[in-house]
Amino acid sequence: MVGTRRRHRRPPLARGVLVRPSRPRRRGLQEASRRLSMQIPVRNLWLLQFFASDFFRTEGYGPVTAEDAPEELPNLVARMLADEVAQRLHRGLSVGFRSVARNERRVRGRINQLATERHQLLSRGQVNCTFDEIVTDIPSNRLVRAALERAAVLLPREPRYRSLARQLGTAGVRGPCPRLAEVPRLRQQRLLQRDRTMLAAAELLLNFAIPTTDEGDRRLPLPADDVHYLRKLF
C-alpha cells in the first residue's frame, strides 16, 4: 500500500505578494482596540493633562486657537481665568479714565465758572470742576467679571469664581458685559497688553470653547509636553 502525501494548501497570492490568512483572534483584538480608541475623547495635550491630573502646569505662553467644548469641560478654561484674575487683583487691575463734573473743595481739572456762580458754591468753600477720573469699570474688566459669573453658574461647587467676581465688584467693576464682537478690539489695545491672556480665557469661557495646540490668535498658557512630565502623569 502506497502512502499518499498530504498536500498543504498554499496561502493565496495577491498581486504577487504572499498573504497569510488572518487569524480570527487577532482580528477581534484589533477591532476591540479600534472601538476603545474611538471612545476616548482626547484630542490634544490640553485635554490629556486635564483628564489625567489634578494640578495645572504650563510651559510659558503662546498663541493658540480654540474649538467647541462639550458641556462637561468648562473647568479647564475657568481655572485658567481664575489664576489670571487672582494675579491682576494682587498687582492691580487695568484702569481707564472717565470725564466727570462735580463739586469739589479743591480745584481739579477745569473750573466750571457758570455752575459755581449759579449755585453760589464759593460761599460754601466749593467749586464745580470737570476732570478725568481713574476708574476700573472698563469694558475689559466687565468682560472678565461676566466670565467669572458664568463659571460660577457652570461650576456651582467651586466658590472661587463667585468670590473673584465679588472682588471685582468691590474694586468698582459693576457695568454690563460688552458684546463679544468687541473682544478682538479690546485685545489689540496697547494699554491692555498685559490682560491679553485674561481676556482670551474670558472669551473662551463665554463662547464655551477650549484651547487647542494649534496656532491661533489667543494668547494662553502653553501645555507642557516634555517626555518626563507626560510619563509622570500616566
Short mmCIF file of C-alpha atoms in Angstrom, two decimals:
data_model
loop_
_atom_site.label_atom_id
_atom_site.label_comp_id
_atom_site.label_asym_id
_atom_site.label_seq_id
_atom_site.Cartn_x
_atom_site.Cartn_y
_atom_site.Cartn_z
CA MET A 1 0.00 0.00 0.00
CA VAL A 2 1.49 3.23 -1.14
CA GLY A 3 1.14 6.13 1.27
CA THR A 4 -0.29 9.32 -0.10
CA ARG A 5 1.27 12.67 0.55
CA ARG A 6 -0.82 15.25 2.29
CA ARG A 7 -0.92 18.31 0.16
CA HIS A 8 -0.68 21.55 2.08
CA ARG A 9 -2.81 24.32 0.72
CA ARG A 10 -0.66 27.29 -0.15
CA PRO A 11 -1.73 30.70 1.12
CA PRO A 12 -3.43 32.81 -1.52
CA LEU A 13 -1.41 35.22 -3.60
CA ALA A 14 -2.42 38.84 -4.02
CA ARG A 15 -0.61 40.75 -6.76
CA GLY A 16 2.49 38.57 -6.42
CA VAL A 17 2.72 39.05 -2.62
CA LEU A 18 2.31 36.11 -0.29
CA VAL A 19 -0.62 36.83 2.02
CA ARG A 20 -1.14 34.79 5.15
CA PRO A 21 -4.74 34.27 6.21
CA SER A 22 -5.69 36.48 9.15
CA ARG A 23 -6.38 34.86 12.44
CA PRO A 24 -9.86 35.46 13.88
CA ARG A 25 -8.45 36.19 17.36
CA ARG A 26 -6.07 38.88 16.12
CA ARG A 27 -8.83 40.47 14.09
CA GLY A 28 -11.07 40.60 17.17
CA LEU A 29 -8.36 42.28 19.23
CA GLN A 30 -7.77 44.88 16.55
CA GLU A 31 -11.49 45.62 16.32
CA ALA A 32 -11.78 45.96 20.10
CA SER A 33 -8.77 48.28 20.18
CA ARG A 34 -10.25 50.41 17.43
CA ARG A 35 -13.58 50.74 19.27
CA LEU A 36 -11.78 51.65 22.50
CA SER A 37 -9.72 54.36 20.81
CA MET A 38 -12.87 55.87 19.35
CA GLN A 39 -14.44 56.13 22.81
CA ILE A 40 -11.57 58.13 24.36
CA PRO A 41 -12.33 61.84 23.78
CA VAL A 42 -8.68 63.01 23.86
CA ARG A 43 -7.80 65.39 21.03
CA ASN A 44 -4.78 67.37 22.26
CA LEU A 45 -2.35 67.75 25.13
CA TRP A 46 -4.65 70.19 26.92
CA LEU A 47 -7.30 67.53 27.41
CA LEU A 48 -4.69 64.89 28.14
CA GLN A 49 -3.37 66.88 31.08
CA PHE A 50 -6.85 67.89 32.17
CA PHE A 51 -8.16 64.32 32.30
CA ALA A 52 -5.02 62.80 33.83
CA SER A 53 -4.02 65.24 36.56
CA ASP A 54 -5.47 67.38 39.32
CA PHE A 55 -2.81 70.07 39.08
CA PHE A 56 -2.18 72.69 36.43
CA ARG A 57 1.24 73.04 34.79
CA THR A 58 2.17 75.26 31.87
CA GLU A 59 5.27 75.98 29.81
CA GLY A 60 5.07 79.72 29.17
CA TYR A 61 2.54 81.48 26.96
CA GLY A 62 1.86 81.44 23.25
CA PRO A 63 -0.80 81.95 20.57
CA VAL A 64 -3.35 79.16 20.34
CA THR A 65 -6.69 78.56 18.68
CA ALA A 66 -9.93 77.16 20.12
CA GLU A 67 -12.51 74.51 19.35
CA ASP A 68 -16.02 73.76 20.59
CA ALA A 69 -16.11 72.26 24.07
CA PRO A 70 -18.57 69.75 25.48
CA GLU A 71 -20.60 70.86 28.47
CA GLU A 72 -18.55 68.87 31.00
CA LEU A 73 -15.27 70.70 30.30
CA PRO A 74 -15.65 74.35 31.41
CA ASN A 75 -13.43 73.75 34.43
CA LEU A 76 -10.27 73.88 32.31
CA VAL A 77 -10.81 77.41 31.00
CA ALA A 78 -12.34 78.60 34.28
CA ARG A 79 -9.21 77.65 36.19
CA MET A 80 -7.04 79.49 33.67
CA LEU A 81 -9.21 82.59 34.03
CA ALA A 82 -9.26 82.44 37.83
CA ASP A 83 -5.46 82.23 38.02
CA GLU A 84 -5.08 85.30 35.81
CA VAL A 85 -7.71 87.31 37.71
CA ALA A 86 -6.08 86.50 41.04
CA GLN A 87 -2.78 87.87 39.75
CA ARG A 88 -4.44 91.02 38.44
CA LEU A 89 -6.19 91.67 41.75
CA HIS A 90 -2.86 91.29 43.53
CA ARG A 91 -0.86 93.51 41.17
CA GLY A 92 -3.62 95.94 40.27
CA LEU A 93 -6.37 95.95 37.67
CA SER A 94 -6.10 97.84 34.42
CA VAL A 95 -7.78 101.24 34.64
CA GLY A 96 -9.35 103.80 32.35
CA PHE A 97 -10.47 107.41 32.52
CA ARG A 98 -13.94 108.89 32.77
CA SER A 99 -14.84 112.58 32.46
CA VAL A 100 -16.90 113.77 35.44
CA ALA A 101 -18.19 117.12 36.69
CA ARG A 102 -18.93 117.61 40.39
CA ASN A 103 -18.45 119.94 43.32
CA GLU A 104 -15.04 119.81 44.95
CA ARG A 105 -13.36 121.59 47.87
CA ARG A 106 -10.19 121.96 45.85
CA VAL A 107 -9.59 122.65 42.19
CA ARG A 108 -9.38 119.56 39.99
CA GLY A 109 -9.12 119.91 36.23
CA ARG A 110 -11.16 122.78 34.77
CA ILE A 111 -13.38 125.09 36.85
CA ASN A 112 -16.97 125.50 35.64
CA GLN A 113 -17.50 129.16 36.49
CA LEU A 114 -21.17 129.29 35.45
CA ALA A 115 -22.16 126.34 37.65
CA THR A 116 -20.05 127.64 40.51
CA GLU A 117 -21.71 131.10 40.43
CA ARG A 118 -25.23 129.77 39.84
CA HIS A 119 -25.17 127.59 42.95
CA GLN A 120 -23.06 130.05 45.00
CA LEU A 121 -20.51 127.37 45.76
CA LEU A 122 -17.74 129.78 46.71
CA SER A 123 -19.67 130.84 49.80
CA ARG A 124 -19.56 127.21 50.93
CA GLY A 125 -15.89 126.76 50.05
CA GLN A 126 -16.55 124.66 46.94
CA VAL A 127 -16.07 124.89 43.18
CA ASN A 128 -17.62 122.92 40.34
CA CYS A 129 -14.89 121.19 38.30
CA THR A 130 -14.67 118.95 35.24
CA PHE A 131 -11.83 116.42 35.31
CA ASP A 132 -10.81 112.91 34.25
CA GLU A 133 -11.28 110.31 36.97
CA ILE A 134 -9.41 107.00 37.10
CA VAL A 135 -11.84 104.06 37.13
CA THR A 136 -11.63 100.28 36.99
CA ASP A 137 -15.10 99.92 35.45
CA ILE A 138 -13.83 99.46 31.90
CA PRO A 139 -15.07 97.00 29.22
CA SER A 140 -12.20 94.54 29.66
CA ASN A 141 -12.79 94.16 33.40
CA ARG A 142 -16.54 93.89 32.84
CA LEU A 143 -15.95 91.05 30.40
CA VAL A 144 -13.82 89.20 32.93
CA ARG A 145 -16.39 89.62 35.69
CA ALA A 146 -19.15 88.30 33.40
CA ALA A 147 -16.99 85.27 32.58
CA LEU A 148 -16.41 84.58 36.28
CA GLU A 149 -20.15 84.79 36.92
CA ARG A 150 -20.67 82.33 34.06
CA ALA A 151 -18.11 79.99 35.61
CA ALA A 152 -19.87 80.23 38.99
CA VAL A 153 -23.11 79.10 37.33
CA LEU A 154 -21.49 76.26 35.37
CA LEU A 155 -19.46 75.08 38.37
CA PRO A 156 -21.60 75.78 41.46
CA ARG A 157 -19.39 73.62 43.69
CA GLU A 158 -16.38 75.90 43.12
CA PRO A 159 -16.76 79.02 45.33
CA ARG A 160 -13.57 80.59 43.97
CA TYR A 161 -15.18 82.01 40.83
CA ARG A 162 -18.04 83.74 42.64
CA SER A 163 -15.58 85.11 45.19
CA LEU A 164 -13.37 86.60 42.47
CA ALA A 165 -16.41 88.13 40.76
CA ARG A 166 -17.39 89.79 44.04
CA GLN A 167 -13.86 91.12 44.49
CA LEU A 168 -14.05 92.73 41.06
CA GLY A 169 -17.37 94.30 42.02
CA THR A 170 -15.85 95.64 45.24
CA ALA A 171 -13.00 97.11 43.17
CA GLY A 172 -15.56 99.11 41.17
CA VAL A 173 -16.28 96.82 38.20
CA ARG A 174 -20.09 96.98 38.07
CA GLY A 175 -21.05 97.80 34.47
CA PRO A 176 -22.68 95.47 31.93
CA CYS A 177 -20.66 92.97 29.94
CA PRO A 178 -19.56 94.23 26.49
CA ARG A 179 -20.57 92.39 23.35
CA LEU A 180 -18.30 89.51 22.38
CA ALA A 181 -17.82 91.14 18.98
CA GLU A 182 -15.82 93.87 20.76
CA VAL A 183 -13.32 91.45 22.32
CA PRO A 184 -10.85 91.40 19.36
CA ARG A 185 -10.66 95.20 19.52
CA LEU A 186 -10.02 95.06 23.27
CA ARG A 187 -7.16 92.60 22.81
CA GLN A 188 -5.47 94.96 20.36
CA GLN A 189 -5.44 97.96 22.70
CA ARG A 190 -1.92 98.91 23.72
CA LEU A 191 -2.86 99.63 27.35
CA LEU A 192 -4.38 96.15 27.74
CA GLN A 193 -1.41 94.10 26.56
CA ARG A 194 -0.86 92.59 29.98
CA ASP A 195 -4.52 91.47 30.05
CA ARG A 196 -4.40 89.52 26.78
CA THR A 197 -4.28 86.14 28.49
CA MET A 198 -7.09 87.04 30.88
CA LEU A 199 -9.27 88.38 28.07
CA ALA A 200 -8.63 85.33 25.90
CA ALA A 201 -9.64 82.98 28.71
CA ALA A 202 -12.77 85.03 29.42
CA GLU A 203 -13.74 84.95 25.75
CA LEU A 204 -13.22 81.19 25.56
CA LEU A 205 -15.41 80.65 28.61
CA LEU A 206 -18.20 82.90 27.36
CA ASN A 207 -18.02 81.24 23.94
CA PHE A 208 -17.88 77.84 25.64
CA ALA A 209 -14.71 76.70 23.89
CA ILE A 210 -11.47 75.05 24.96
CA PRO A 211 -7.92 75.79 23.77
CA THR A 212 -6.16 73.52 21.30
CA THR A 213 -2.50 73.09 20.48
CA ASP A 214 -2.91 74.68 17.05
CA GLU A 215 -1.51 78.16 16.49
CA GLY A 216 -4.17 80.90 16.67
CA ASP A 217 -4.86 84.48 17.76
CA ARG A 218 -5.43 83.97 21.51
CA ARG A 219 -2.56 84.22 23.99
CA LEU A 220 -2.95 81.43 26.55
CA PRO A 221 -0.66 79.17 28.62
CA LEU A 222 1.06 76.50 26.54
CA PRO A 223 0.63 72.89 27.72
CA ALA A 224 3.74 71.13 28.98
CA ASP A 225 4.78 68.41 26.54
CA ASP A 226 8.13 67.19 27.85
CA VAL A 227 8.51 63.41 27.97
CA HIS A 228 9.31 63.12 31.68
CA TYR A 229 6.25 65.14 32.70
CA LEU A 230 3.87 63.14 30.49
CA ARG A 231 5.30 59.87 31.81
CA LYS A 232 4.72 61.13 35.34
CA LEU A 233 1.06 61.79 34.52
CA PHE A 234 0.43 58.35 33.04
#
